mmCIF file of C-alpha atoms and ligand atoms in Angstrom:
data_model
loop_
_atom_site.group_PDB
_atom_site.id
_atom_site.type_symbol
_atom_site.label_atom_id
_atom_site.label_comp_id
_atom_site.label_asym_id
_atom_site.label_seq_id
_atom_site.Cartn_x
_atom_site.Cartn_y
_atom_site.Cartn_z
ATOM 1 C CA MET A 1183 -93.573 19.459 14.693
ATOM 2 C CA SER A 1184 -92.892 16.255 13.016
ATOM 3 C CA GLU A 1185 -92.443 13.095 14.633
ATOM 4 C CA ALA A 1186 -89.309 12.877 12.306
ATOM 5 C CA GLU A 1187 -88.138 16.917 12.993
ATOM 6 C CA ARG A 1188 -88.288 16.061 16.742
ATOM 7 C CA ALA A 1189 -86.065 13.233 16.568
ATOM 8 C CA SER A 1190 -83.762 14.820 14.262
ATOM 9 C CA GLY A 1191 -83.945 17.793 16.582
ATOM 10 C CA ASP A 1192 -83.084 20.943 14.633
ATOM 11 C CA VAL A 1193 -80.917 22.716 17.579
ATOM 12 C CA THR A 1194 -77.153 23.051 17.074
ATOM 13 C CA SER A 1195 -75.189 20.650 18.600
ATOM 14 C CA SER A 1196 -72.958 22.499 21.721
ATOM 15 C CA LYS A 1197 -69.329 19.738 20.813
ATOM 16 C CA SER A 1198 -67.436 22.559 19.933
ATOM 17 C CA LYS A 1199 -67.615 22.874 16.804
ATOM 18 C CA PRO A 1200 -70.599 24.545 15.722
ATOM 19 C CA VAL A 1201 -73.080 21.450 13.745
ATOM 20 C CA THR A 1202 -75.900 23.384 11.233
ATOM 21 C CA ALA A 1203 -78.637 21.616 9.470
ATOM 22 C CA ALA A 1204 -76.832 23.838 6.702
ATOM 23 C CA GLU A 1205 -73.927 21.362 6.006
ATOM 24 C CA GLU A 1206 -75.268 18.681 3.565
ATOM 25 C CA ASN A 1207 -74.177 14.869 4.298
ATOM 26 C CA PHE A 1208 -74.997 13.607 7.759
ATOM 27 C CA GLY A 1209 -73.099 11.390 9.553
ATOM 28 C CA VAL A 1210 -76.822 9.377 9.476
ATOM 29 C CA ARG A 1211 -79.580 10.154 8.540
ATOM 30 C CA ALA A 1212 -82.737 7.189 8.852
ATOM 31 C CA ARG A 1213 -85.693 8.546 7.275
ATOM 32 C CA ASN A 1214 -88.843 5.613 8.973
ATOM 33 C CA ILE A 1215 -86.837 2.969 8.732
ATOM 34 C CA SER A 1216 -88.009 -0.499 9.187
ATOM 35 C CA ILE A 1217 -85.854 -3.213 9.916
ATOM 36 C CA GLY A 1218 -87.075 -7.432 9.954
ATOM 37 C CA TYR A 1219 -85.505 -10.600 10.761
ATOM 38 C CA THR A 1220 -87.062 -13.646 8.998
ATOM 39 C CA ILE A 1221 -88.139 -16.198 10.821
ATOM 40 C CA ARG A 1222 -87.593 -20.080 9.764
ATOM 41 C CA GLY A 1223 -91.123 -21.549 9.556
ATOM 42 C CA ARG A 1224 -92.757 -18.061 9.286
ATOM 43 C CA SER A 1225 -94.549 -16.363 6.235
ATOM 44 C CA GLU A 1226 -94.386 -12.843 7.728
ATOM 45 C CA PRO A 1227 -90.772 -10.755 9.503
ATOM 46 C CA PHE A 1228 -89.734 -10.746 12.462
ATOM 47 C CA VAL A 1229 -90.390 -6.661 12.465
ATOM 48 C CA ALA A 1230 -87.920 -4.977 15.530
ATOM 49 C CA VAL A 1231 -87.921 -1.321 14.050
ATOM 50 C CA ALA A 1232 -90.832 -0.007 12.854
ATOM 51 C CA GLU A 1233 -90.592 3.647 11.042
ATOM 52 C CA ALA A 1234 -87.810 5.158 13.351
ATOM 53 C CA THR A 1235 -85.925 8.325 12.582
ATOM 54 C CA PHE A 1236 -83.426 10.232 12.962
ATOM 55 C CA ASP A 1237 -80.328 11.855 12.561
ATOM 56 C CA VAL A 1238 -76.061 11.809 13.624
ATOM 57 C CA ARG A 1239 -75.119 15.091 12.609
ATOM 58 C CA PRO A 1240 -71.171 15.807 11.409
ATOM 59 C CA SER A 1241 -68.586 16.025 14.553
ATOM 60 C CA GLU A 1242 -71.794 14.286 16.321
ATOM 61 C CA MET A 1243 -71.808 12.030 19.884
ATOM 62 C CA VAL A 1244 -75.588 10.902 20.059
ATOM 63 C CA CYS A 1245 -76.451 7.550 22.297
ATOM 64 C CA ILE A 1246 -79.055 5.126 22.080
ATOM 65 C CA VAL A 1247 -81.160 4.349 25.176
ATOM 66 C CA GLY A 1248 -84.379 1.746 25.031
ATOM 67 C CA PRO A 1249 -85.375 -0.850 26.913
ATOM 68 C CA SER A 1250 -83.668 -4.464 26.403
ATOM 69 C CA GLY A 1251 -84.608 -6.025 22.845
ATOM 70 C CA CYS A 1252 -86.214 -3.221 21.275
ATOM 71 C CA GLY A 1253 -84.069 -2.401 18.197
ATOM 72 C CA LYS A 1254 -80.654 -0.227 19.535
ATOM 73 C CA SER A 1255 -78.115 -3.321 18.022
ATOM 74 C CA THR A 1256 -81.095 -3.916 15.245
ATOM 75 C CA VAL A 1257 -80.743 0.017 13.946
ATOM 76 C CA LEU A 1258 -76.390 -0.364 14.529
ATOM 77 C CA SER A 1259 -75.841 -3.606 12.403
ATOM 78 C CA ALA A 1260 -78.298 -1.424 9.923
ATOM 79 C CA VAL A 1261 -75.497 1.927 9.862
ATOM 80 C CA ALA A 1262 -73.404 -0.391 9.474
ATOM 81 C CA GLY A 1263 -74.690 -1.712 6.449
ATOM 82 C CA LEU A 1264 -74.345 -5.488 8.011
ATOM 83 C CA MET A 1265 -78.353 -5.129 7.439
ATOM 84 C CA PRO A 1266 -80.898 -4.424 5.214
ATOM 85 C CA VAL A 1267 -83.600 -1.864 6.324
ATOM 86 C CA ARG A 1268 -86.992 -3.326 4.805
ATOM 87 C CA SER A 1269 -88.756 0.288 4.465
ATOM 88 C CA GLY A 1270 -87.941 4.336 4.257
ATOM 89 C CA SER A 1271 -83.869 5.901 3.601
ATOM 90 C CA LEU A 1272 -80.658 5.107 5.492
ATOM 91 C CA ALA A 1273 -78.056 7.231 4.287
ATOM 92 C CA VAL A 1274 -74.450 7.729 6.246
ATOM 93 C CA ASN A 1275 -71.644 10.403 4.676
ATOM 94 C CA GLY A 1276 -74.479 11.383 2.486
ATOM 95 C CA ARG A 1277 -74.870 7.883 0.153
ATOM 96 C CA PRO A 1278 -77.542 5.541 0.703
ATOM 97 C CA VAL A 1279 -76.181 2.256 3.095
ATOM 98 C CA THR A 1280 -76.062 -0.644 0.950
ATOM 99 C CA GLY A 1281 -73.505 -3.108 2.447
ATOM 100 C CA PRO A 1282 -70.361 -2.349 5.000
ATOM 101 C CA ALA A 1283 -67.504 0.920 3.969
ATOM 102 C CA ALA A 1284 -64.413 2.204 4.722
ATOM 103 C CA ASP A 1285 -66.087 5.416 5.522
ATOM 104 C CA ARG A 1286 -67.632 3.210 9.317
ATOM 105 C CA ALA A 1287 -65.865 0.926 11.948
ATOM 106 C CA VAL A 1288 -67.783 -0.671 15.018
ATOM 107 C CA VAL A 1289 -67.342 -1.441 18.263
ATOM 108 C CA PHE A 1290 -68.535 -4.396 20.219
ATOM 109 C CA GLN A 1291 -69.007 -4.750 23.279
ATOM 110 C CA LYS A 1292 -66.689 -7.928 24.016
ATOM 111 C CA ALA A 1293 -63.030 -6.746 21.723
ATOM 112 C CA SER A 1294 -63.022 -9.122 18.908
ATOM 113 C CA LEU A 1295 -58.972 -9.164 18.882
ATOM 114 C CA LEU A 1296 -58.032 -11.701 16.886
ATOM 115 C CA PRO A 1297 -55.772 -14.007 19.690
ATOM 116 C CA TRP A 1298 -52.918 -14.915 17.119
ATOM 117 C CA MET A 1299 -52.022 -11.185 16.616
ATOM 118 C CA THR A 1300 -49.542 -8.554 18.300
ATOM 119 C CA VAL A 1301 -51.560 -5.850 19.901
ATOM 120 C CA GLU A 1302 -49.807 -3.734 16.746
ATOM 121 C CA ASP A 1303 -50.663 -6.633 14.338
ATOM 122 C CA ASN A 1304 -54.761 -6.510 15.987
ATOM 123 C CA ALA A 1305 -54.835 -2.576 15.142
ATOM 124 C CA ALA A 1306 -53.632 -2.831 12.014
ATOM 125 C CA TYR A 1307 -56.056 -5.238 10.867
ATOM 126 C CA GLY A 1308 -58.342 -3.245 9.294
ATOM 127 C CA LEU A 1309 -56.063 -0.532 7.425
ATOM 128 C CA ARG A 1310 -54.046 -3.962 6.169
ATOM 129 C CA SER A 1311 -58.105 -5.384 5.246
ATOM 130 C CA TYR A 1312 -58.011 -2.489 3.200
ATOM 131 C CA GLY A 1313 -54.722 -2.990 1.696
ATOM 132 C CA THR A 1314 -52.413 -0.667 2.957
ATOM 133 C CA ALA A 1315 -48.752 -1.371 3.151
ATOM 134 C CA LYS A 1316 -48.030 -2.941 5.871
ATOM 135 C CA SER A 1317 -45.038 -0.733 7.220
ATOM 136 C CA VAL A 1318 -47.910 1.941 6.893
ATOM 137 C CA ALA A 1319 -50.149 0.113 9.003
ATOM 138 C CA ARG A 1320 -47.683 0.204 11.552
ATOM 139 C CA GLU A 1321 -46.460 3.283 12.036
ATOM 140 C CA ARG A 1322 -50.867 4.302 12.205
ATOM 141 C CA ALA A 1323 -51.339 1.273 14.560
ATOM 142 C CA HIS A 1324 -48.168 2.854 17.012
ATOM 143 C CA GLU A 1325 -50.271 6.445 16.651
ATOM 144 C CA LEU A 1326 -53.376 5.821 17.588
ATOM 145 C CA LEU A 1327 -51.951 2.653 20.435
ATOM 146 C CA ALA A 1328 -50.272 6.459 21.851
ATOM 147 C CA ILE A 1329 -53.646 7.249 22.120
ATOM 148 C CA VAL A 1330 -55.028 4.792 23.378
ATOM 149 C CA GLY A 1331 -52.158 4.849 25.557
ATOM 150 C CA LEU A 1332 -51.113 1.474 24.834
ATOM 151 C CA SER A 1333 -47.679 2.220 23.910
ATOM 152 C CA ASN A 1334 -45.717 -0.466 26.092
ATOM 153 C CA PHE A 1335 -48.515 -3.239 24.586
ATOM 154 C CA ALA A 1336 -47.342 -3.294 21.496
ATOM 155 C CA LYS A 1337 -45.475 -6.471 20.770
ATOM 156 C CA SER A 1338 -48.282 -8.625 23.343
ATOM 157 C CA TYR A 1339 -50.396 -10.895 22.883
ATOM 158 C CA PRO A 1340 -54.427 -10.316 22.863
ATOM 159 C CA TYR A 1341 -54.682 -12.922 26.207
ATOM 160 C CA GLN A 1342 -51.065 -10.443 28.084
ATOM 161 C CA LEU A 1343 -54.307 -7.759 28.661
ATOM 162 C CA SER A 1344 -57.094 -6.768 30.867
ATOM 163 C CA GLY A 1345 -60.762 -6.716 29.331
ATOM 164 C CA GLY A 1346 -60.153 -2.906 29.498
ATOM 165 C CA MET A 1347 -57.054 -2.611 27.799
ATOM 166 C CA GLN A 1348 -58.759 -5.169 24.800
ATOM 167 C CA GLN A 1349 -61.306 -2.989 24.078
ATOM 168 C CA ARG A 1350 -58.009 -0.172 24.532
ATOM 169 C CA THR A 1351 -56.447 -2.216 21.401
ATOM 170 C CA ASN A 1352 -60.017 -2.466 19.639
ATOM 171 C CA LEU A 1353 -60.536 1.006 19.786
ATOM 172 C CA ALA A 1354 -57.428 1.835 17.706
ATOM 173 C CA ARG A 1355 -58.165 -0.848 15.590
ATOM 174 C CA ALA A 1356 -61.421 0.976 14.909
ATOM 175 C CA LEU A 1357 -59.569 4.623 15.043
ATOM 176 C CA ALA A 1358 -56.992 3.261 12.630
ATOM 177 C CA ALA A 1359 -59.069 3.460 9.653
ATOM 178 C CA ASP A 1360 -59.539 7.306 10.002
ATOM 179 C CA PRO A 1361 -63.511 6.321 9.600
ATOM 180 C CA LYS A 1362 -65.807 9.345 9.558
ATOM 181 C CA LEU A 1363 -67.842 7.089 11.643
ATOM 182 C CA LEU A 1364 -68.036 5.277 14.476
ATOM 183 C CA LEU A 1365 -70.491 3.111 15.893
ATOM 184 C CA PHE A 1366 -70.945 1.196 19.307
ATOM 185 C CA ASP A 1367 -72.561 -0.915 20.539
ATOM 186 C CA GLU A 1368 -72.816 -0.957 24.765
ATOM 187 C CA PRO A 1369 -68.174 -1.327 24.044
ATOM 188 C CA PHE A 1370 -67.234 -0.500 28.019
ATOM 189 C CA ALA A 1371 -70.076 -2.835 29.211
ATOM 190 C CA SER A 1372 -68.633 -5.754 30.080
ATOM 191 C CA LEU A 1373 -65.793 -3.658 31.990
ATOM 192 C CA ASP A 1374 -66.036 -2.999 35.775
ATOM 193 C CA ALA A 1375 -66.941 0.165 36.769
ATOM 194 C CA GLN A 1376 -63.078 2.513 37.333
ATOM 195 C CA GLN A 1377 -62.252 0.396 33.986
ATOM 196 C CA ARG A 1378 -65.349 2.108 32.489
ATOM 197 C CA GLU A 1379 -65.415 5.364 33.892
ATOM 198 C CA MET A 1380 -61.343 4.942 32.881
ATOM 199 C CA LEU A 1381 -62.211 4.141 28.502
ATOM 200 C CA GLN A 1382 -64.693 6.919 29.129
ATOM 201 C CA ALA A 1383 -62.201 9.416 30.244
ATOM 202 C CA GLU A 1384 -60.245 8.080 26.627
ATOM 203 C CA LEU A 1385 -62.631 8.062 24.617
ATOM 204 C CA MET A 1386 -64.166 11.748 25.683
ATOM 205 C CA ARG A 1387 -60.338 12.802 25.483
ATOM 206 C CA ILE A 1388 -59.762 11.183 22.119
ATOM 207 C CA TRP A 1389 -63.561 13.083 20.563
ATOM 208 C CA ALA A 1390 -62.720 16.360 21.480
ATOM 209 C CA ASP A 1391 -59.793 15.870 18.489
ATOM 210 C CA THR A 1392 -61.903 14.333 16.582
ATOM 211 C CA ASP A 1393 -64.178 16.215 13.538
ATOM 212 C CA LYS A 1394 -65.879 12.314 13.282
ATOM 213 C CA ALA A 1395 -69.268 11.568 14.287
ATOM 214 C CA GLY A 1396 -70.346 8.481 16.962
ATOM 215 C CA LEU A 1397 -74.138 6.811 17.250
ATOM 216 C CA PHE A 1398 -72.825 5.183 21.159
ATOM 217 C CA ILE A 1399 -75.292 2.521 22.713
ATOM 218 C CA THR A 1400 -76.139 2.289 25.888
ATOM 219 C CA HIS A 1401 -77.816 0.541 28.422
ATOM 220 C CA GLN A 1402 -76.570 3.603 31.125
ATOM 221 C CA ILE A 1403 -77.908 6.987 30.816
ATOM 222 C CA ASP A 1404 -75.954 8.348 32.652
ATOM 223 C CA GLU A 1405 -72.818 6.797 30.571
ATOM 224 C CA ALA A 1406 -75.326 8.488 27.850
ATOM 225 C CA VAL A 1407 -75.706 12.161 29.196
ATOM 226 C CA LEU A 1408 -71.822 11.752 29.867
ATOM 227 C CA LEU A 1409 -71.035 11.250 26.580
ATOM 228 C CA GLY A 1410 -73.780 12.212 24.164
ATOM 229 C CA ASN A 1411 -74.516 15.550 22.401
ATOM 230 C CA ARG A 1412 -77.555 14.298 21.886
ATOM 231 C CA VAL A 1413 -79.600 11.216 23.547
ATOM 232 C CA LEU A 1414 -81.970 9.063 21.794
ATOM 233 C CA VAL A 1415 -84.405 7.813 23.482
ATOM 234 C CA SER A 1416 -85.885 4.282 21.974
ATOM 235 C CA THR A 1417 -89.563 2.464 22.569
ATOM 236 C CA LYS A 1418 -89.572 -1.256 23.713
ATOM 237 C CA GLY A 1419 -90.483 -3.139 21.013
ATOM 238 C CA PRO A 1420 -91.103 -4.921 19.320
ATOM 239 C CA ALA A 1421 -91.237 -2.457 15.919
ATOM 240 C CA SER A 1422 -89.994 0.222 18.076
ATOM 241 C CA HIS A 1423 -89.007 3.867 17.567
ATOM 242 C CA ILE A 1424 -87.588 7.365 18.810
ATOM 243 C CA THR A 1425 -89.313 9.229 20.962
ATOM 244 C CA ASN A 1426 -88.198 11.747 22.095
ATOM 245 C CA ALA A 1427 -84.075 13.543 20.631
ATOM 246 C CA ILE A 1428 -82.399 15.311 24.463
ATOM 247 C CA GLU A 1429 -79.738 17.909 23.406
ATOM 248 C CA ILE A 1430 -76.860 17.251 26.798
ATOM 249 C CA ASP A 1431 -76.572 20.610 26.718
ATOM 250 C CA LEU A 1432 -73.234 20.114 28.742
ATOM 251 C CA PRO A 1433 -69.843 21.901 28.143
ATOM 252 C CA TRP A 1434 -67.141 20.480 26.056
ATOM 253 C CA PRO A 1435 -64.426 18.829 26.384
ATOM 254 C CA ARG A 1436 -66.729 16.747 28.563
ATOM 255 C CA THR A 1437 -64.119 15.099 31.284
ATOM 256 C CA ARG A 1438 -65.020 12.784 34.918
ATOM 257 C CA ASN A 1439 -66.167 16.044 36.642
ATOM 258 C CA THR A 1440 -69.175 16.432 33.625
ATOM 259 C CA ARG A 1441 -71.170 14.386 35.696
ATOM 260 C CA LEU A 1442 -70.660 16.898 38.394
ATOM 261 C CA HIS A 1443 -72.268 19.551 36.837
ATOM 262 C CA PRO A 1444 -75.400 20.762 38.415
ATOM 263 C CA ASP A 1445 -77.344 20.523 34.927
ATOM 264 C CA PHE A 1446 -75.891 16.636 34.805
ATOM 265 C CA ASN A 1447 -78.541 14.953 37.464
ATOM 266 C CA GLY A 1448 -81.515 16.332 35.825
ATOM 267 C CA TYR A 1449 -80.974 15.183 32.217
ATOM 268 C CA VAL A 1450 -80.166 11.445 33.521
ATOM 269 C CA GLU A 1451 -83.265 11.497 35.836
ATOM 270 C CA HIS A 1452 -85.438 12.948 32.413
ATOM 271 C CA ILE A 1453 -84.186 10.039 30.356
ATOM 272 C CA TRP A 1454 -84.414 7.811 32.906
ATOM 273 C CA SER A 1455 -88.693 9.016 33.504
ATOM 274 C CA LEU A 1456 -89.408 8.276 29.821
ATOM 275 C CA LEU A 1457 -87.994 5.260 29.944
ATOM 276 C CA ALA A 1458 -89.614 3.880 32.748
ATOM 277 C CA ALA A 1459 -92.691 4.989 30.922
ATOM 278 C CA GLU A 1460 -92.149 3.371 28.069
ATOM 279 C CA GLN A 1461 -91.397 0.220 30.610
ATOM 280 C CA VAL A 1462 -95.077 0.574 31.506
HETATM 281 N N1 ATP B 2130 -80.806 -13.099 14.395
HETATM 282 C C1 ATP B 2130 -82.462 -12.593 15.072
HETATM 283 N N2 ATP B 2130 -82.973 -13.254 14.236
HETATM 284 C C2 ATP B 2130 -84.218 -12.977 14.437
HETATM 285 N N3 ATP B 2130 -84.662 -12.555 16.112
HETATM 286 C C3 ATP B 2130 -83.657 -11.203 16.402
HETATM 287 C C4 ATP B 2130 -82.404 -11.773 15.943
HETATM 288 N N4 ATP B 2130 -81.537 -10.966 16.585
HETATM 289 C C5 ATP B 2130 -82.605 -10.321 17.075
HETATM 290 N N5 ATP B 2130 -83.662 -10.592 16.988
HETATM 291 C C6 ATP B 2130 -84.653 -9.523 17.817
HETATM 292 O O1 ATP B 2130 -84.935 -8.200 17.232
HETATM 293 C C7 ATP B 2130 -85.355 -7.266 18.445
HETATM 294 C C8 ATP B 2130 -84.098 -6.511 18.841
HETATM 295 O O2 ATP B 2130 -82.889 -7.122 19.629
HETATM 296 P P1 ATP B 2130 -81.230 -6.705 19.898
HETATM 297 O O3 ATP B 2130 -80.216 -6.975 19.877
HETATM 298 O O4 ATP B 2130 -80.891 -5.114 18.799
HETATM 299 O O5 ATP B 2130 -82.394 -5.371 20.429
HETATM 300 P P2 ATP B 2130 -81.191 -4.410 21.541
HETATM 301 O O6 ATP B 2130 -81.914 -3.303 21.477
HETATM 302 O O7 ATP B 2130 -79.615 -4.445 21.119
HETATM 303 O O8 ATP B 2130 -80.980 -5.701 23.178
HETATM 304 P P3 ATP B 2130 -80.381 -5.673 24.350
HETATM 305 O O9 ATP B 2130 -81.173 -3.483 24.702
HETATM 306 O O10 ATP B 2130 -80.255 -6.730 25.275
HETATM 307 O O11 ATP B 2130 -78.802 -5.224 23.689
HETATM 308 C C9 ATP B 2130 -85.493 -8.797 19.233
HETATM 309 O O12 ATP B 2130 -86.901 -8.943 19.771
HETATM 310 C C10 ATP B 2130 -84.636 -9.789 19.219
HETATM 311 O O13 ATP B 2130 -85.066 -10.617 20.078
HETATM 312 MG MG1 MG B 2131 -78.160 -5.013 21.084
#
């Protein structure tokens, strides 16, 4: 089996809705992508990611783990359309990536809410920027705030919220425009353990009801196993690439109790050993 086949995987997703290779469009289809940064005063770019190949299928949540600095955020930026790939091919929802688009939304580690806007206006902001009428955007924002448990805080301002509530607002904003693909860059990393578990549970609940695809970057192996249909393991940088795509065959819907599943720790240990081998 080639590296490309191994990373893309050929196993049917274990999410409730079966995903087959026959579905013509992938959420993300990356083939041998290289991504670099131009460094001032140097003629050669710094190659952060080289020849990386992976897929995210429709309705699948794929997590990426890898050593710090290996290029996870760089990959996510490229998929978001914020950075070009220097070689290889990258398509989202069946179309080559040429820039940001409404079919995908990003949730970053920092909630990056607009401090002068209320929670409801922050949640509606993405929709408004795509030209949706204010009343429609607000109604949609209220639906999403209910889903993330913030109905009572619609009129609050970000400074009045805890870090976890800010990140819930951020999630509502990302979901409001109904993107087919959600991109998460360590969205719960700055939260304390309890808030992180609550947000994970929230995301799993939302994910069970959606057919969206997700690409989720995390440093926490247990979080990757808990949330992912598959976990991609990256080599260390520079010029990193994906070496393994581990199918997480744990039942859906996932909940906090999924951590108690007899296979859970086996997955964590396996991925841990792959990463430990990468650090030497
Ligand atoms: N704007 C930039 N200019 C130059 N090099 C950069 C830039 N941003 C990132 N890099 C480099 O690219 C590499 C990959 O960075 P990236 O932020 O994607 O890593 P990461 O895997 O997300 O790390 P972490 O786990 O710490 O968030 C690193 O070596 C980093 O120094
Ligand atoms: Mg990063």
